[in-house]
Every structure is written in structure tokens, then in C-alpha cells.
Coordinates of C-alpha atoms in Angstrom, one line a residue:
M1 CA 80.3 109.1 168.3
E2 CA 76.7 109.4 167.1
H3 CA 75.0 106.6 164.5
E4 CA 75.3 106.4 160.2
T5 CA 72.0 106.1 159.2
V6 CA 71.8 103.5 156.8
S7 CA 68.8 103.8 153.9
R8 CA 66.9 101.1 154.0
N9 CA 64.9 99.7 150.5
F10 CA 61.7 98.6 151.0
I11 CA 62.4 94.6 151.1
E12 CA 64.8 94.8 153.7
M13 CA 62.1 97.0 155.5
E14 CA 59.7 94.3 155.2
I15 CA 62.7 91.6 155.9
D16 CA 63.1 93.7 158.9
K17 CA 59.3 93.9 160.4
D18 CA 59.0 90.0 159.4
L19 CA 62.1 89.1 161.4
A20 CA 60.8 91.0 164.3
D21 CA 57.0 89.8 164.0
G22 CA 57.8 86.3 164.0
V23 CA 56.5 85.6 161.2
Y24 CA 60.4 83.8 159.8
D25 CA 62.8 83.5 162.1
T26 CA 65.7 83.0 158.5
V27 CA 65.3 84.6 155.9
C28 CA 66.1 81.7 152.6
T29 CA 65.9 83.8 149.0
R30 CA 66.0 82.4 145.2
F31 CA 66.8 82.7 142.3
P32 CA 64.2 80.6 139.7
P33 CA 65.2 80.9 136.1
E34 CA 63.6 78.5 133.5
P35 CA 66.4 77.1 131.3
N36 CA 64.8 78.7 127.9
G37 CA 67.9 81.5 127.1
Y38 CA 70.7 83.3 128.4
L39 CA 71.2 85.4 131.2
H40 CA 71.7 89.5 130.6
I41 CA 71.4 92.0 132.4
G42 CA 68.5 92.5 134.4
H43 CA 68.6 88.7 135.2
A44 CA 71.8 89.4 137.2
K45 CA 69.5 92.3 138.8
S46 CA 67.8 89.9 140.6
I47 CA 70.4 86.9 140.4
L48 CA 72.7 89.5 142.8
L49 CA 69.5 90.8 144.8
N50 CA 68.3 87.6 146.2
Y51 CA 71.6 86.8 147.1
G52 CA 72.6 89.7 148.7
I53 CA 69.4 89.8 151.2
A54 CA 70.0 85.9 151.9
K55 CA 73.7 86.7 152.3
Q56 CA 73.1 90.3 154.6
Y57 CA 70.7 88.0 156.6
G58 CA 72.9 85.2 157.6
G59 CA 70.9 83.0 155.2
T60 CA 70.5 80.9 152.9
F61 CA 70.3 81.5 149.1
H62 CA 69.0 78.4 146.4
M63 CA 70.0 78.2 142.2
R64 CA 66.4 76.9 141.3
F65 CA 66.3 75.8 138.0
D66 CA 62.4 76.6 136.8
D67 CA 63.0 73.5 134.0
T68 CA 59.0 73.3 133.9
N69 CA 58.0 73.2 130.2
P70 CA 60.4 71.5 127.7
T71 CA 59.2 72.3 124.8
K72 CA 62.0 75.7 124.5
E73 CA 64.2 74.2 127.5
R74 CA 67.4 72.7 127.0
A75 CA 71.2 71.6 128.9
E76 CA 72.7 74.6 126.8
F77 CA 70.6 76.6 128.9
V78 CA 71.5 75.4 131.7
A79 CA 75.2 74.8 131.7
S80 CA 75.7 78.7 130.6
I81 CA 73.2 80.1 133.4
K82 CA 75.6 78.2 136.1
E83 CA 78.0 79.8 134.6
D84 CA 77.0 83.1 134.7
I85 CA 75.8 83.3 138.2
Q86 CA 78.7 81.7 139.3
W87 CA 80.7 84.2 137.3
L88 CA 78.9 87.2 139.5
G89 CA 80.0 85.9 142.4
A90 CA 76.0 84.3 143.8
D91 CA 77.5 81.0 145.8
W92 CA 74.1 79.0 146.1
G93 CA 77.0 75.6 147.4
D94 CA 75.0 72.7 148.1
K95 CA 71.4 74.2 147.4
L96 CA 70.8 73.8 143.9
F97 CA 67.1 72.1 142.9
Y98 CA 65.7 72.2 140.0
A99 CA 61.3 72.3 139.6
S100 CA 61.7 69.1 137.9
D101 CA 62.7 67.3 141.2
Y102 CA 59.4 67.9 142.8
F103 CA 57.4 66.5 139.9
D104 CA 55.7 64.4 142.1
Q105 CA 55.0 66.2 144.4
M106 CA 53.6 68.6 142.0
Y107 CA 50.7 65.9 140.6
E108 CA 50.1 64.7 144.6
A109 CA 49.4 69.5 145.2
A110 CA 47.1 68.7 142.6
V111 CA 45.7 65.3 143.1
T112 CA 44.8 67.3 146.4
L113 CA 42.9 70.4 145.4
I114 CA 40.9 68.1 142.8
R115 CA 40.5 66.4 146.3
K116 CA 39.5 68.9 147.8
G117 CA 36.9 70.5 145.1
L118 CA 39.7 73.2 144.4
A119 CA 40.2 71.3 140.4
Y120 CA 39.4 70.0 138.1
V121 CA 39.7 68.9 134.0
S122 CA 39.0 70.8 130.9
D123 CA 37.8 70.0 128.2
L124 CA 38.3 73.6 126.3
D125 CA 41.7 73.7 123.4
A126 CA 42.5 76.9 123.6
Q127 CA 40.6 79.4 121.3
Q128 CA 37.6 78.0 123.2
M129 CA 39.6 79.2 127.4
R130 CA 39.6 83.2 126.2
E131 CA 36.3 82.9 124.5
Y132 CA 34.9 82.1 128.2
R133 CA 37.9 83.5 129.9
G134 CA 35.2 87.2 129.6
T135 CA 37.6 90.5 129.9
L136 CA 39.1 92.5 131.9
T137 CA 35.1 94.8 132.3
Q138 CA 33.1 91.1 131.8
P139 CA 33.3 88.5 133.7
G140 CA 33.9 84.7 132.2
R141 CA 31.3 82.2 131.9
E142 CA 31.6 78.2 133.1
D143 CA 34.3 75.7 131.7
P144 CA 31.4 72.6 131.6
G145 CA 33.8 71.0 132.9
R146 CA 33.7 73.4 135.9
G147 CA 30.1 70.5 137.2
R148 CA 32.4 67.9 137.1
S149 CA 32.3 64.7 140.0
I150 CA 35.7 64.6 142.3
E151 CA 35.6 61.1 141.5
E152 CA 35.4 61.9 137.4
N153 CA 38.2 63.7 137.6
L154 CA 40.5 62.5 139.1
A155 CA 39.9 59.4 136.8
L156 CA 40.3 62.2 133.8
F157 CA 43.9 63.0 135.4
E158 CA 45.2 59.7 135.5
A159 CA 43.9 59.5 132.2
M160 CA 46.5 62.6 131.4
K161 CA 49.0 61.7 133.3
N162 CA 48.9 57.9 131.1
G163 CA 49.2 59.6 127.8
E164 CA 45.4 58.8 127.1
F165 CA 45.1 62.4 126.1
A166 CA 46.6 64.2 122.5
D167 CA 48.1 67.6 123.0
G168 CA 45.3 70.1 124.2
E169 CA 42.9 67.7 124.5
K170 CA 42.7 68.7 128.4
V171 CA 44.2 70.8 131.0
L172 CA 43.7 70.4 134.5
R173 CA 42.4 74.0 136.2
A174 CA 42.7 75.4 139.1
K175 CA 38.4 76.2 140.7
I176 CA 38.6 79.6 142.4
D177 CA 36.5 82.6 140.9
M178 CA 35.9 83.3 137.4
A179 CA 34.0 86.0 137.8
S180 CA 37.0 87.1 139.6
G181 CA 38.5 91.3 138.6
N182 CA 41.9 89.8 138.7
M183 CA 42.4 88.1 134.9
N184 CA 44.2 85.3 136.7
M185 CA 42.5 83.7 138.9
R186 CA 39.6 83.3 136.4
D187 CA 40.5 79.7 137.4
P188 CA 43.7 79.1 135.1
V189 CA 45.2 76.2 133.8
I190 CA 48.4 74.4 136.6
Y191 CA 48.7 71.3 133.9
R192 CA 49.6 70.5 130.5
V193 CA 49.5 67.3 128.4
A194 CA 53.1 68.2 126.3
H195 CA 54.4 64.6 125.4
M196 CA 58.1 65.8 124.8
A197 CA 60.9 64.6 126.8
H198 CA 62.4 66.9 129.2
H199 CA 66.0 67.2 129.2
N200 CA 66.2 66.3 133.4
T201 CA 63.3 63.7 133.5
G202 CA 63.9 62.5 130.3
E203 CA 60.6 60.6 129.0
D204 CA 58.7 60.3 132.6
W205 CA 56.6 62.6 132.4
C206 CA 53.8 63.9 129.4
I207 CA 51.7 66.3 131.3
Y208 CA 53.7 69.3 132.7
P209 CA 52.5 71.4 136.0
M210 CA 52.2 75.5 134.7
Y211 CA 54.7 77.8 136.2
D212 CA 52.0 79.6 138.4
F213 CA 51.7 77.0 140.0
A214 CA 54.8 75.2 140.1
H215 CA 57.0 78.3 141.3
P216 CA 55.0 79.1 145.0
I217 CA 54.6 74.9 145.7
E218 CA 59.0 74.8 144.8
D219 CA 59.2 77.1 147.6
A220 CA 56.7 76.2 150.2
I221 CA 58.7 72.5 150.1
E222 CA 62.3 74.0 149.5
G223 CA 61.4 76.9 152.7
V224 CA 61.4 79.9 150.1
T225 CA 60.6 82.5 152.9
H226 CA 61.1 86.0 150.8
S227 CA 60.2 85.4 146.9
L228 CA 61.9 87.9 145.0
C229 CA 60.4 88.4 141.3
T230 CA 59.9 91.4 139.5
L231 CA 56.5 94.0 139.4
E232 CA 55.2 91.7 136.3
F233 CA 54.4 89.0 139.1
E234 CA 52.4 91.0 141.2
D235 CA 48.9 91.0 139.7
H236 CA 50.2 86.2 140.4
R237 CA 50.9 86.8 143.7
P238 CA 47.1 86.5 144.8
L239 CA 47.4 82.8 142.8
Y240 CA 50.8 82.3 144.0
D241 CA 48.5 82.7 147.8
W242 CA 45.7 81.0 147.3
V243 CA 48.0 77.9 146.4
V244 CA 50.0 77.8 149.4
Q245 CA 46.4 78.5 151.0
S246 CA 44.8 75.8 149.6
L247 CA 48.1 73.3 150.2
E248 CA 47.8 74.2 153.3
Y249 CA 52.3 74.4 153.9
P250 CA 52.9 75.5 157.2
H251 CA 55.1 77.6 156.8
P252 CA 53.8 79.5 153.2
P253 CA 56.5 81.6 151.6
R254 CA 55.3 85.4 150.9
Q255 CA 55.8 86.7 147.8
I256 CA 57.5 90.3 147.7
E257 CA 57.7 91.7 143.9
F258 CA 60.4 95.3 143.2
A259 CA 61.5 97.1 139.0
K260 CA 62.6 95.9 136.5
L261 CA 66.5 97.2 135.4
Y262 CA 65.9 99.0 132.2
L263 CA 68.7 100.0 129.9
N264 CA 68.1 103.4 127.1
N265 CA 68.5 102.1 123.2
V266 CA 69.6 98.7 124.8
V267 CA 68.3 95.2 123.4
T268 CA 66.9 92.7 125.6
G269 CA 64.6 91.2 124.4
K270 CA 64.9 86.9 124.3
R271 CA 63.1 87.4 120.8
Y272 CA 64.6 89.5 118.6
I273 CA 68.2 88.0 120.2
K274 CA 67.9 84.7 119.1
K275 CA 66.7 86.7 115.6
L276 CA 70.0 88.4 115.8
V277 CA 71.8 85.1 116.4
E278 CA 69.6 83.5 114.1
D279 CA 70.9 86.0 111.5
G280 CA 74.1 86.0 111.6
I281 CA 74.1 90.1 112.8
V282 CA 75.5 89.0 115.7
D283 CA 78.0 85.8 116.4
G284 CA 75.8 84.5 119.5
W285 CA 74.2 85.4 122.7
D286 CA 77.9 85.7 123.8
D287 CA 78.5 88.7 121.3
P288 CA 80.3 91.7 123.3
R289 CA 77.7 94.1 121.6
L290 CA 74.4 92.6 123.9
V291 CA 74.1 92.6 127.6
S292 CA 74.0 89.0 127.7
V293 CA 75.3 88.3 130.6
C294 CA 78.3 86.3 128.9
G295 CA 78.3 89.4 126.4
L296 CA 79.2 91.7 129.3
R297 CA 81.6 89.1 130.7
R298 CA 83.3 88.9 127.0
R299 CA 83.7 92.4 126.3
G300 CA 85.4 92.8 130.5
Y301 CA 83.0 93.8 131.7
T302 CA 83.6 92.2 135.5
P303 CA 81.3 90.4 138.6
E304 CA 82.1 94.0 140.7
S305 CA 81.9 96.7 137.9
I306 CA 78.3 94.9 136.9
Q307 CA 77.1 94.7 141.0
K308 CA 78.0 98.4 141.7
F309 CA 76.1 99.1 138.8
I310 CA 73.4 97.6 140.5
E311 CA 73.5 98.9 144.2
L312 CA 73.9 103.1 142.1
C313 CA 70.1 101.3 139.7
G314 CA 68.5 100.2 143.8
V315 CA 65.3 98.3 144.6
S316 CA 62.5 100.4 144.1
K317 CA 58.7 99.7 143.0
A318 CA 59.2 102.7 140.4
H319 CA 60.2 101.7 137.3
S320 CA 62.2 103.1 136.2
T321 CA 65.6 103.1 132.7
A322 CA 69.6 103.6 133.4
D323 CA 71.7 104.4 130.4
M324 CA 74.5 102.6 129.1
A325 CA 76.6 105.5 130.8
M326 CA 76.4 104.6 134.1
L327 CA 77.4 101.1 133.5
E328 CA 80.8 102.0 131.5
Y329 CA 81.4 104.4 134.7
C330 CA 81.6 101.9 136.9
I331 CA 83.5 99.4 135.0
R332 CA 86.2 102.0 134.6
E333 CA 86.6 103.0 137.6
D334 CA 86.1 98.7 138.4
L335 CA 89.7 98.7 135.9
K336 CA 91.1 102.3 136.5
L337 CA 93.4 101.4 140.0
K338 CA 93.5 97.1 138.9
K339 CA 94.7 97.0 134.5
M340 CA 98.3 97.2 133.0
R341 CA 98.2 100.5 130.7
V342 CA 100.2 99.8 127.7
S343 CA 101.0 101.4 124.9
A344 CA 98.9 99.9 121.1
A345 CA 99.1 102.1 117.6
I346 CA 95.3 101.1 117.4
D347 CA 95.2 103.0 113.4
P348 CA 99.1 102.6 113.5
V349 CA 101.8 103.9 111.6
K350 CA 105.0 104.2 111.2
V351 CA 107.6 106.4 112.9
I352 CA 111.6 106.0 112.3
I353 CA 114.8 108.5 114.6
D354 CA 116.8 109.0 111.3
N355 CA 119.8 110.4 113.8
Y356 CA 119.1 107.5 116.2
P357 CA 121.5 105.1 115.7
Q358 CA 120.9 101.6 113.7
G359 CA 120.3 98.5 116.1
Q360 CA 121.1 100.2 118.7
V361 CA 117.7 98.6 121.5
E362 CA 117.8 100.1 124.7
Y363 CA 115.1 99.2 127.7
L364 CA 113.2 101.8 129.6
E365 CA 111.2 101.7 133.2
M366 CA 107.5 102.4 133.0
E367 CA 105.1 102.7 134.9
N368 CA 102.3 99.8 134.6
N369 CA 100.0 102.4 136.6
M370 CA 101.1 105.5 137.7
E371 CA 97.7 105.2 139.5
N372 CA 99.0 102.5 142.1
P373 CA 102.3 102.6 142.0
Q374 CA 101.5 98.5 143.3
L375 CA 101.8 97.4 140.3
G376 CA 105.7 97.7 139.9
V377 CA 107.4 98.7 137.1
R378 CA 107.8 97.1 134.1
Q379 CA 111.0 97.9 130.5
V380 CA 110.3 98.5 127.6
P381 CA 112.6 98.0 124.6
F382 CA 112.7 101.3 121.9
C383 CA 114.7 101.3 118.7
R384 CA 115.1 103.7 115.4
E385 CA 111.6 102.5 114.1
L386 CA 108.8 102.8 116.3
Y387 CA 104.7 102.9 115.5
I388 CA 102.6 105.4 117.0
D389 CA 98.7 106.1 116.9
G390 CA 97.8 107.0 112.9
A391 CA 95.8 109.5 115.4
D392 CA 99.1 111.4 116.6
F393 CA 99.6 112.7 112.7
M394 CA 98.5 115.6 110.9
P395 CA 100.4 116.5 108.3
E396 CA 98.0 119.9 108.3
P397 CA 96.8 120.5 111.6
P398 CA 94.9 122.6 113.1
K399 CA 95.1 124.8 115.8
K400 CA 96.1 124.0 118.8
Y401 CA 96.6 120.2 117.6
F402 CA 99.9 119.5 120.4
R403 CA 100.9 116.2 118.7
L404 CA 103.4 115.1 116.0
F405 CA 103.1 117.5 113.0
P406 CA 105.8 118.7 110.6
G407 CA 108.2 120.7 112.7
N408 CA 106.6 120.3 115.7
E409 CA 108.7 119.1 118.3
V410 CA 106.8 116.2 121.4
R411 CA 107.7 113.7 123.7
F412 CA 107.4 110.2 124.1
M413 CA 106.0 109.2 126.8
K414 CA 108.9 108.2 129.0
A415 CA 111.4 109.0 126.0
Y416 CA 112.6 111.7 124.1
Y417 CA 111.6 114.3 123.1
L418 CA 111.6 114.2 118.7
T419 CA 111.0 116.5 116.2
C420 CA 109.7 115.6 112.6
T421 CA 111.0 116.5 109.7
G422 CA 109.2 114.5 107.1
F423 CA 106.8 112.0 106.4
E424 CA 105.5 109.8 103.7
R425 CA 102.4 108.7 101.2
D426 CA 102.4 105.2 100.7
A427 CA 100.3 104.6 97.0
D428 CA 96.7 105.7 99.0
G429 CA 97.6 108.7 99.5
N430 CA 97.9 107.9 103.0
V431 CA 100.5 108.2 105.7
A432 CA 102.6 105.5 106.3
V433 CA 106.4 107.0 107.4
V434 CA 106.9 109.8 110.1
H435 CA 110.2 110.5 109.8
C436 CA 112.5 112.3 113.1
T437 CA 114.9 113.2 115.0
Y438 CA 115.5 113.1 118.3
D439 CA 117.3 114.9 121.3
P440 CA 119.9 112.6 123.3
Q441 CA 119.7 114.8 126.3
T442 CA 116.2 114.7 127.3
K443 CA 116.4 110.5 127.3
G444 CA 113.3 110.4 129.6
G445 CA 111.3 112.6 128.7
N446 CA 112.6 115.2 130.3
S447 CA 114.5 118.5 128.7
P448 CA 117.8 120.0 131.0
D449 CA 117.8 122.7 129.4
G450 CA 114.1 123.3 130.5
R451 CA 112.1 124.2 127.0
K452 CA 109.0 122.3 127.2
V453 CA 106.9 121.0 124.7
K454 CA 103.0 120.7 124.5
G455 CA 102.1 116.2 123.6
T456 CA 103.3 113.2 125.1
I457 CA 103.1 110.2 122.5
H458 CA 102.0 107.0 122.8
W459 CA 104.3 103.8 121.4
V460 CA 105.6 100.8 120.0
A461 CA 109.0 99.8 119.0
A462 CA 108.3 97.9 116.0
P463 CA 110.2 95.7 115.4
F464 CA 109.6 94.2 119.8
A465 CA 105.7 94.2 118.7
V466 CA 103.3 92.2 118.6
E467 CA 100.6 92.4 115.8
A468 CA 96.9 91.6 117.2
E469 CA 93.1 92.7 115.6
V470 CA 91.6 95.1 117.4
R471 CA 87.9 95.6 117.6
L472 CA 86.1 98.8 118.3
F473 CA 81.9 98.6 119.6
E474 CA 78.6 100.5 119.4
N475 CA 75.8 100.8 119.7
L476 CA 73.9 97.4 119.0
V477 CA 71.0 99.7 117.4
D478 CA 71.1 103.4 116.3
E479 CA 69.4 105.3 119.3
E480 CA 68.8 108.3 117.2
K481 CA 65.7 106.0 115.9
G482 CA 65.3 104.0 118.6
V483 CA 65.5 100.8 119.3
Y484 CA 62.2 99.4 117.1
N485 CA 60.5 100.3 113.9
K486 CA 57.7 102.6 114.1
E487 CA 56.0 100.4 111.4
D488 CA 56.8 97.1 112.3
G489 CA 58.7 96.4 115.1
S490 CA 61.9 95.5 113.2
L491 CA 65.4 96.6 115.1
N492 CA 66.9 99.7 113.9
L493 CA 70.5 98.2 113.0
N494 CA 73.5 100.2 113.5
P495 CA 75.9 99.3 111.0
N496 CA 78.6 100.8 112.7
S497 CA 78.0 98.2 115.4
L498 CA 81.5 96.5 114.8
T499 CA 84.9 98.5 113.6
K500 CA 87.8 95.3 113.3
K501 CA 91.7 97.1 112.5
T502 CA 94.5 95.9 112.7
C503 CA 96.4 97.3 115.4
Y504 CA 100.3 97.2 117.1
V505 CA 100.9 96.5 120.4
E506 CA 103.6 95.5 123.0
Q507 CA 105.6 92.0 123.6
G508 CA 104.6 91.8 126.5
L509 CA 100.9 90.8 126.3
A510 CA 102.4 87.9 122.9
D511 CA 101.2 86.1 125.9
A512 CA 97.9 87.4 126.6
Q513 CA 94.8 84.6 127.5
A514 CA 91.1 85.0 127.6
Y515 CA 89.8 87.4 129.0
D516 CA 92.9 89.1 130.7
S517 CA 92.1 92.5 130.3
F518 CA 94.4 96.4 129.4
Q519 CA 94.1 99.9 129.4
F520 CA 95.7 100.9 126.0
I521 CA 97.0 104.2 126.5
R522 CA 94.2 107.0 125.4
N523 CA 92.6 104.4 123.8
G524 CA 90.3 102.4 125.9
F525 CA 90.2 99.5 128.4
F526 CA 91.1 96.7 126.2
C527 CA 89.9 92.3 127.4
V528 CA 91.5 89.1 124.8
D529 CA 88.9 88.0 123.2
S530 CA 87.5 84.3 124.4
K531 CA 87.1 82.8 122.2
D532 CA 88.4 83.8 118.5
S533 CA 91.8 85.1 120.1
A534 CA 95.0 82.3 120.3
K535 CA 98.2 82.2 120.0
G536 CA 100.1 84.0 117.2
H537 CA 96.0 86.2 116.1
L538 CA 95.9 88.4 119.4
V539 CA 92.4 89.4 120.0
F540 CA 91.3 92.9 121.4
N541 CA 87.7 94.2 122.2
R542 CA 87.5 97.6 124.0
T543 CA 85.0 97.5 126.9
V544 CA 85.0 101.1 126.9
S545 CA 86.9 104.0 126.0
L546 CA 88.6 106.3 128.5
K547 CA 85.8 109.8 127.5
S548 CA 83.4 109.5 130.4
S549 CA 79.3 111.8 129.4
F550 CA 78.3 109.9 133.0
K551 CA 78.5 111.8 136.0
L552 CA 77.6 109.9 139.7
P553 CA 74.7 111.8 141.6
T554 CA 75.7 114.2 144.9
D555 CA 72.9 111.4 147.0
G556 CA 75.7 108.6 145.7
R557 CA 72.8 107.3 143.2

């Protein structure tokens, strides 16, 4: 039997080579978020890639908070990030770490660099630092403090640690090359003074390491072998390597960069989302219109659908963008065989069957999912008064409209053939009640005389119906105008991104809990809202409609 050819992405090929060459004898990856906000779909790619690689090679996966900047970090973000990562299915086991766990070692590492003549204390402020740094075409100038003695630098750095300088008064810089073509290597700042309490270490420190210095040290201490990160860190790799080499770690980690995940016409920037939250345009970072991980979860997306989406996007060095249509395809594919298909009248119109006996109720058997018999069946009440969707009746229909209209006969799903005999309007002129008669010989939705009908309508028995709120979503931004206003950089918001409706659903949904999801026949997949839904006030978010414009490419990507 021929062996199937397995396609390997470039990261897997690099790891294969490292293992074959004996560079490493195991694989250890990490996901290192800064706890300064909530995770979004782009972070999901990094989480699932790092976790997936570790699992694939029988290695270990570390979860580590890069909490080196107390000015923006909060315990709230730490909690939300942990919850999101666990929900996505990445299991760090007992490998949960914080950059702040290593503040003592980072301080000692900085002292080591000073003793080696590879770091010095600078008096320049931020503006002067920019002036001395040079440009892409001109080399930088040496910092006046670059020639300080090792003893003076050691004393000044200790004074920085002891709180003897104000914020911004002194920094510690790496001594590398002010003429380097890579701006990141022009004596980057590796420590700064910041008199701020830290969410993990409290008031213990008033100096904090910069990310580019801390990150390679954390990786080296933990035994990370492959530090997988996005392409914006490619220019930082020489500094990453310089730090681990200068500190002579015995098994230096290797940084490999991959392309970020971009979505067309979607807001992912933290500062934009923060403003949307602050302005009350969305009701928090978990608003279902956002592609934050918690927002997608609240909307009804599943870890499996996001995993499939990331898989379809692939891993490469080339920047590319994906459409929301592909993410929607993934959630449809994941839910279509898993979820009950139930009736809901989104724009309810009452139907009265005038020849059906008053007070009679009969129970009809419905399949929970016609494509998946394993989900079983349920008994649904049928009676004289029902609710249907408003779109299923028209007083004056166009051609090829096969649903309910005066004089037309249709099938009520799994029930009977009904013929419309008339309708009533309310004071505003809207259709309020539709009158019908039914044929008792057509129970189950089939006619014994063989006559055919073209329309089949779902329904909810009015006396048993449960009132609920449904929330229908469109893109948060106006896709025709683009995400951002070209003149001032603001968002081109879609005023119709959220529509709330009162609807009626089957009585079996009365006790639905947060995150329970269902397919509402012909309307899409809906999920019980985790924030606003409550006993006696059900709220359903539409996860996705049933119609899709997305076609899976023939090569599987």
C-alpha cells in the first residue's frame, strides 16, 4: 500500500531538521500573552499552533504571561486569557508561568551584562534617545553614558533598583552597535524605571525589564526550544539571539516567525476595541459582534470550529487575509450534525386553524436532526393556534412564492396540509392573524390522495410557546466603506450591526442554559447568551445564518 504524502509546513520542517541534527532532543513551545487586554482570533492561531506543535512532537507546552509592563496590565486580563486558552483546548498542565517569576534572574542577567561591558546606564530622555538613534540611512550617535566604567554602571543600576531615580530619569541599555542597519540593535533599552505596583509582585520592584530583553531569558530559563512568534518580531530576532548568546545559556532557544492571521473587514486592534467599549457601542470585550475569543464564544462559536478555521488558514511566512465567510463555514460544518433543529417564529404571525377543534392538543413526533438520527426524536404539541415566521405569509405574493397566501395550500411541517382562507391586519396595517383550514386526512404532512404542495412551513404551538429575545448581527463596520475612515482613522460603523427581536420558540427550550445552541429551522444557528439571558427571559444570539457564499477550495485550503 502506498504511503500517503503528508504536507509539512515550514515550521515543522525546521523542527524536523533541528531534531535530526541533534540541536534539540525534545520540543518545548510556549504562548506568551501580555495581560493588557483580551485575546482575539489572531491570538487563537498562535495558541493553537504552539500547543499543536508541542502535542505533535510529544513535547511540552508552556503558558506564560509576559507581565513586564505594569502600566497596562490587570488581573482581570490574566483571568480572561486563562479562561479563553482553556476553552480553546490548549492544556498547559502544571506549566503556568509569569515573566515576573523571573524578575530576580533578569536583574542578575542585567548585572552580568554590565560586568561583561555589554550594558550601561543612560541619562538620555525619550526624545534625546530618538535623536541619538539615527535613521534608516544614518547611523546613530553614541550615548554620552556609553563610556561609563563597569563599577559606575553597577552602582547606578543598583540605585535604579533601590528607587533613587524618578520614572524616565535613567535607563539601562545594551551595548551593541549604534551603526547597525537593524534599528533594534542600536543599543536598545533593556530596563527602565517605573514606580508602579505590579499585579503579581506588588511594590517589590520599581524597575522593569523590557520585553525584548525579558522574553529570550524566560524562554531560556524554561527550556523552550522553539519560540514561535509572528512576523513583526523578525527584525527583533538578532536581539533575541544576542541576549541568549551574551548570557551563555547552555541550550539557547530558537525563534521562528510566521505570518499573522488577518481577517477582512474586521476590527481586531486593541485601541479600537477599547474605544468601542468605552463609548458604549459594544457592551464589553465579549460583545458577540467582536472577534475576541470570548466574543466568539458568547456568539456560539466552538473551539472545534476555530481550530478548523486556523487549520484552513495554514501556516506560512507570507501575509494573507481570510474572510469571515470561511470562519462561518467552519462553525456551520461543526454544528450541523451536533445540534437539535427546532422551530422558532422570529417575526411571529399568529395562525388560527378555524376548523380545528377548540381545546384539542395532539403531540407529533419530530426528528431532532434529520441528518443525524442518533440525536433522537421529540414530541411537539400541535393545536388550533400557532405562530409562524412573518416571512412565511404574504397577502399578495410574487411569482414562485410557495408559502402561505390567500387560497394557497401548504404543508405545516410533520403536521397537516393547511389552506389560507383569509387574514387580519392590526391598527398599523401589519398582518396580525392568518386564518386557515386544515385537512385531517393529511396528518404527518402527506396527502393520501397523492396531491402535492410546494411549500413546507415550520411552526410553534401558540399556547405552549416560550417568548424569547433574539439578536441578529451584521458586521460591526460598513463593509462597502471599509473598516477605517481614510480622513481621520475612525471606524466606519454599521448602524445596523445589531437587531433585537421578540420571538417565540418551542417549549422544550424553556430551560436552555448559557452557551446551549440550536438550529432554528431556516433561520440559522442560535446560542443562549451567557450575559443577558435568565430564567423567564431567554436571549438567543444568532451565531450564523444557514446560507453561505463560501466554497472550500479543492486543495483543502
